[in-house]
């Protein structure tokens, strides 16, 4: 065994190892953000499951087709202060909403909804909220050729939650 500068061959000294770890994390984050961005341009199905701060859990699924301008989702948030569940279908500029405890759908003409309305608006450029989601990443690690894990802070209150993504 040869020693160079007091380190073992193939090992990186302290500060260099830290820089490499930061670089790897930045690369993993960039790769995941790009994978999620690309998914917004093609038809796909998705599923979401996770634990959130304040003992909330979220579970949902949906279908998105940007060319046909069709979106469908079902989501349930349990625990916490504001549990909720419901479904949404969007076709072009027509949105249909239904809370899980109702039998009737509510129609919303999206041409008449203000862009800053957080409850009724719909953004065809980011229908599943991936832009917002990726902006909350606090750490990302690659776990396989097409999978990542990490933490995100949805409220900016330093109460990060775990996520796992595979494609």
CSV table of C-alpha atoms in Angstrom, one decimal:
chain,number,residue,atom,x,y,z
A,1,UNK,CA,0.0,0.0,0.0
A,2,UNK,CA,1.3,3.4,-0.9
A,3,UNK,CA,0.4,6.5,0.9
A,4,UNK,CA,0.2,9.9,-0.8
A,5,UNK,CA,-0.1,13.0,1.4
A,6,UNK,CA,-1.3,11.0,4.3
A,7,UNK,CA,-4.3,9.4,2.6
A,8,UNK,CA,-5.1,6.0,1.2
A,9,UNK,CA,-5.1,5.6,-2.5
A,10,UNK,CA,-8.6,6.2,-3.9
A,11,UNK,CA,-9.7,8.1,-0.8
A,12,UNK,CA,-10.5,11.7,-1.0
A,13,UNK,CA,-9.5,14.0,1.8
A,14,UNK,CA,-12.1,15.6,4.1
A,15,UNK,CA,-13.0,18.9,2.3
A,16,UNK,CA,-12.8,17.2,-1.1
A,17,UNK,CA,-15.0,14.4,0.0
A,18,UNK,CA,-17.6,17.0,1.2
A,19,UNK,CA,-17.4,18.8,-2.1
A,20,UNK,CA,-18.0,15.6,-4.0
A,21,UNK,CA,-21.0,14.7,-1.7
A,22,UNK,CA,-22.5,18.2,-2.4
A,23,UNK,CA,-21.8,17.8,-6.1
A,24,UNK,CA,-23.4,14.3,-6.2
A,25,UNK,CA,-26.5,15.7,-4.3
A,26,UNK,CA,-26.7,18.6,-6.8
A,27,UNK,CA,-26.4,16.2,-9.7
A,28,UNK,CA,-29.1,13.9,-8.3
A,29,UNK,CA,-31.4,16.8,-7.7
A,30,UNK,CA,-30.9,18.1,-11.2
A,31,UNK,CA,-31.5,14.7,-12.7
A,32,UNK,CA,-34.7,14.2,-10.8
A,33,UNK,CA,-36.0,17.6,-11.6
A,34,UNK,CA,-35.3,17.0,-15.3
A,35,UNK,CA,-37.0,13.6,-15.2
A,36,UNK,CA,-40.1,15.1,-13.6
A,37,UNK,CA,-40.0,18.0,-16.1
A,38,UNK,CA,-40.0,15.6,-19.0
A,39,UNK,CA,-43.0,13.7,-17.7
A,40,UNK,CA,-45.1,16.9,-18.0
A,41,UNK,CA,-44.8,16.7,-21.8
A,42,UNK,CA,-46.1,13.1,-22.3
A,43,UNK,CA,-49.3,11.3,-21.4
A,44,UNK,CA,-48.8,9.3,-18.2
A,45,UNK,CA,-50.4,7.8,-15.1
A,46,UNK,CA,-49.1,8.7,-11.7
A,47,UNK,CA,-49.5,7.7,-8.1
A,48,UNK,CA,-48.6,9.7,-5.0
A,49,UNK,CA,-48.2,8.4,-1.4
A,50,UNK,CA,-46.5,10.1,1.5
A,51,UNK,CA,-46.4,11.3,5.0
A,52,UNK,CA,-46.5,15.0,5.6
A,53,UNK,CA,-45.9,17.3,8.6
A,54,UNK,CA,-48.4,17.5,11.4
A,55,UNK,CA,-49.2,13.7,11.1
A,56,UNK,CA,-50.9,14.1,7.7
A,57,UNK,CA,-50.7,11.5,5.0
A,58,UNK,CA,-51.5,11.9,1.3
A,59,UNK,CA,-52.5,9.3,-1.2
A,60,UNK,CA,-53.5,9.9,-4.8
A,61,UNK,CA,-53.5,8.8,-8.4
A,62,UNK,CA,-54.3,10.2,-11.7
A,63,UNK,CA,-53.9,10.4,-15.5
A,64,UNK,CA,-52.5,13.3,-17.6
A,65,UNK,CA,-52.6,13.7,-21.3
A,66,UNK,CA,-51.2,17.1,-22.4
A,67,UNK,CA,-51.9,16.8,-26.1
A,68,UNK,CA,-55.6,15.8,-25.5
A,69,UNK,CA,-55.7,18.4,-22.6
A,70,UNK,CA,-57.2,15.9,-20.3
A,71,UNK,CA,-56.4,15.4,-16.6
A,72,UNK,CA,-58.0,13.3,-13.9
A,73,UNK,CA,-57.0,12.9,-10.3
A,74,UNK,CA,-58.2,11.4,-7.0
A,75,UNK,CA,-56.6,12.5,-3.8
A,76,UNK,CA,-57.1,11.9,-0.1
A,77,UNK,CA,-55.3,13.7,2.8
A,78,UNK,CA,-55.8,12.1,6.1
A,79,UNK,CA,-54.8,13.1,9.6
A,80,UNK,CA,-53.8,16.6,10.5
A,81,UNK,CA,-56.1,19.6,10.9
A,82,UNK,CA,-57.8,19.6,7.5
A,83,UNK,CA,-58.4,16.0,6.2
A,84,UNK,CA,-60.0,16.0,2.8
A,85,UNK,CA,-60.6,13.8,-0.2
A,86,UNK,CA,-62.0,14.2,-3.7
A,87,UNK,CA,-61.7,13.9,-7.4
A,88,UNK,CA,-61.1,16.3,-10.3
A,89,UNK,CA,-61.4,15.9,-14.0
A,90,UNK,CA,-60.3,18.7,-16.4
A,91,UNK,CA,-61.0,18.6,-20.1
A,92,UNK,CA,-59.7,21.7,-21.9
A,93,UNK,CA,-61.1,24.7,-20.0
A,94,UNK,CA,-63.8,22.7,-18.2
A,95,UNK,CA,-63.0,21.5,-14.7
A,96,UNK,CA,-65.2,19.1,-12.7
A,97,UNK,CA,-64.7,18.7,-8.9
A,98,UNK,CA,-66.3,16.4,-6.5
A,99,UNK,CA,-65.5,16.0,-2.8
A,100,UNK,CA,-65.6,12.3,-1.8
A,101,UNK,CA,-68.6,12.7,0.4
A,102,UNK,CA,-70.8,14.2,-2.4
A,103,UNK,CA,-72.5,12.5,-5.3
A,104,UNK,CA,-72.7,15.5,-7.6
A,105,UNK,CA,-69.9,17.1,-9.6
A,106,UNK,CA,-69.4,20.8,-9.7
A,107,UNK,CA,-68.5,22.3,-13.0
A,108,UNK,CA,-66.0,25.3,-13.2
A,109,UNK,CA,-65.3,27.2,-16.4
A,110,UNK,CA,-61.6,27.8,-16.0
A,111,UNK,CA,-61.7,30.8,-18.4
A,112,UNK,CA,-63.6,32.6,-15.6
A,113,UNK,CA,-61.3,31.7,-12.7
A,114,UNK,CA,-58.6,34.1,-11.5
A,115,UNK,CA,-55.0,32.8,-11.8
A,116,UNK,CA,-54.4,33.5,-8.1
A,117,UNK,CA,-57.4,31.3,-6.9
A,118,UNK,CA,-55.6,28.4,-5.2
A,119,UNK,CA,-58.8,26.3,-4.9
A,120,UNK,CA,-60.3,26.5,-8.4
A,121,UNK,CA,-57.5,27.3,-10.8
A,122,UNK,CA,-55.8,24.8,-13.0
A,123,UNK,CA,-52.4,25.2,-14.6
A,124,UNK,CA,-51.9,23.2,-17.8
A,125,UNK,CA,-48.2,23.9,-17.6
A,126,UNK,CA,-47.9,22.3,-14.2
A,127,UNK,CA,-51.1,20.2,-13.7
A,128,UNK,CA,-49.7,18.0,-10.9
A,129,UNK,CA,-47.8,20.7,-9.0
A,130,UNK,CA,-44.3,19.3,-9.9
A,131,UNK,CA,-42.7,22.8,-10.2
A,132,UNK,CA,-43.9,23.6,-6.7
A,133,UNK,CA,-42.9,20.2,-5.4
A,134,UNK,CA,-39.3,20.3,-6.8
A,135,UNK,CA,-38.8,23.7,-5.3
A,136,UNK,CA,-39.3,22.2,-1.8
A,137,UNK,CA,-36.5,19.6,-2.1
A,138,UNK,CA,-34.1,19.7,0.8
A,139,UNK,CA,-32.1,16.7,-0.2
A,140,UNK,CA,-32.0,14.2,-3.1
A,141,UNK,CA,-30.1,10.9,-3.6
A,142,UNK,CA,-30.0,8.6,-6.6
A,143,UNK,CA,-31.0,5.1,-5.5
A,144,UNK,CA,-30.9,3.4,-8.9
A,145,UNK,CA,-30.8,4.0,-12.6
A,146,UNK,CA,-34.3,5.5,-12.6
A,147,UNK,CA,-35.1,6.1,-8.9
A,148,UNK,CA,-34.4,8.7,-6.3
A,149,UNK,CA,-35.1,9.3,-2.6
A,150,UNK,CA,-34.9,12.5,-0.6
A,151,UNK,CA,-36.6,15.0,1.7
A,152,UNK,CA,-38.8,17.9,1.0
A,153,UNK,CA,-40.3,20.7,3.1
A,154,UNK,CA,-43.8,21.5,1.8
A,155,UNK,CA,-44.5,24.4,4.1
A,156,UNK,CA,-41.0,25.9,4.4
A,157,UNK,CA,-41.3,25.4,8.2
A,158,UNK,CA,-38.3,23.1,8.5
A,159,UNK,CA,-40.6,20.0,8.9
A,160,UNK,CA,-39.2,18.0,6.0
A,161,UNK,CA,-40.9,14.8,4.8
A,162,UNK,CA,-39.4,11.9,2.9
A,163,UNK,CA,-40.2,11.0,-0.8
A,164,UNK,CA,-39.3,8.3,-3.2
A,165,UNK,CA,-39.6,8.5,-7.0
A,166,UNK,CA,-39.2,5.8,-9.6
A,167,UNK,CA,-40.0,5.8,-13.3
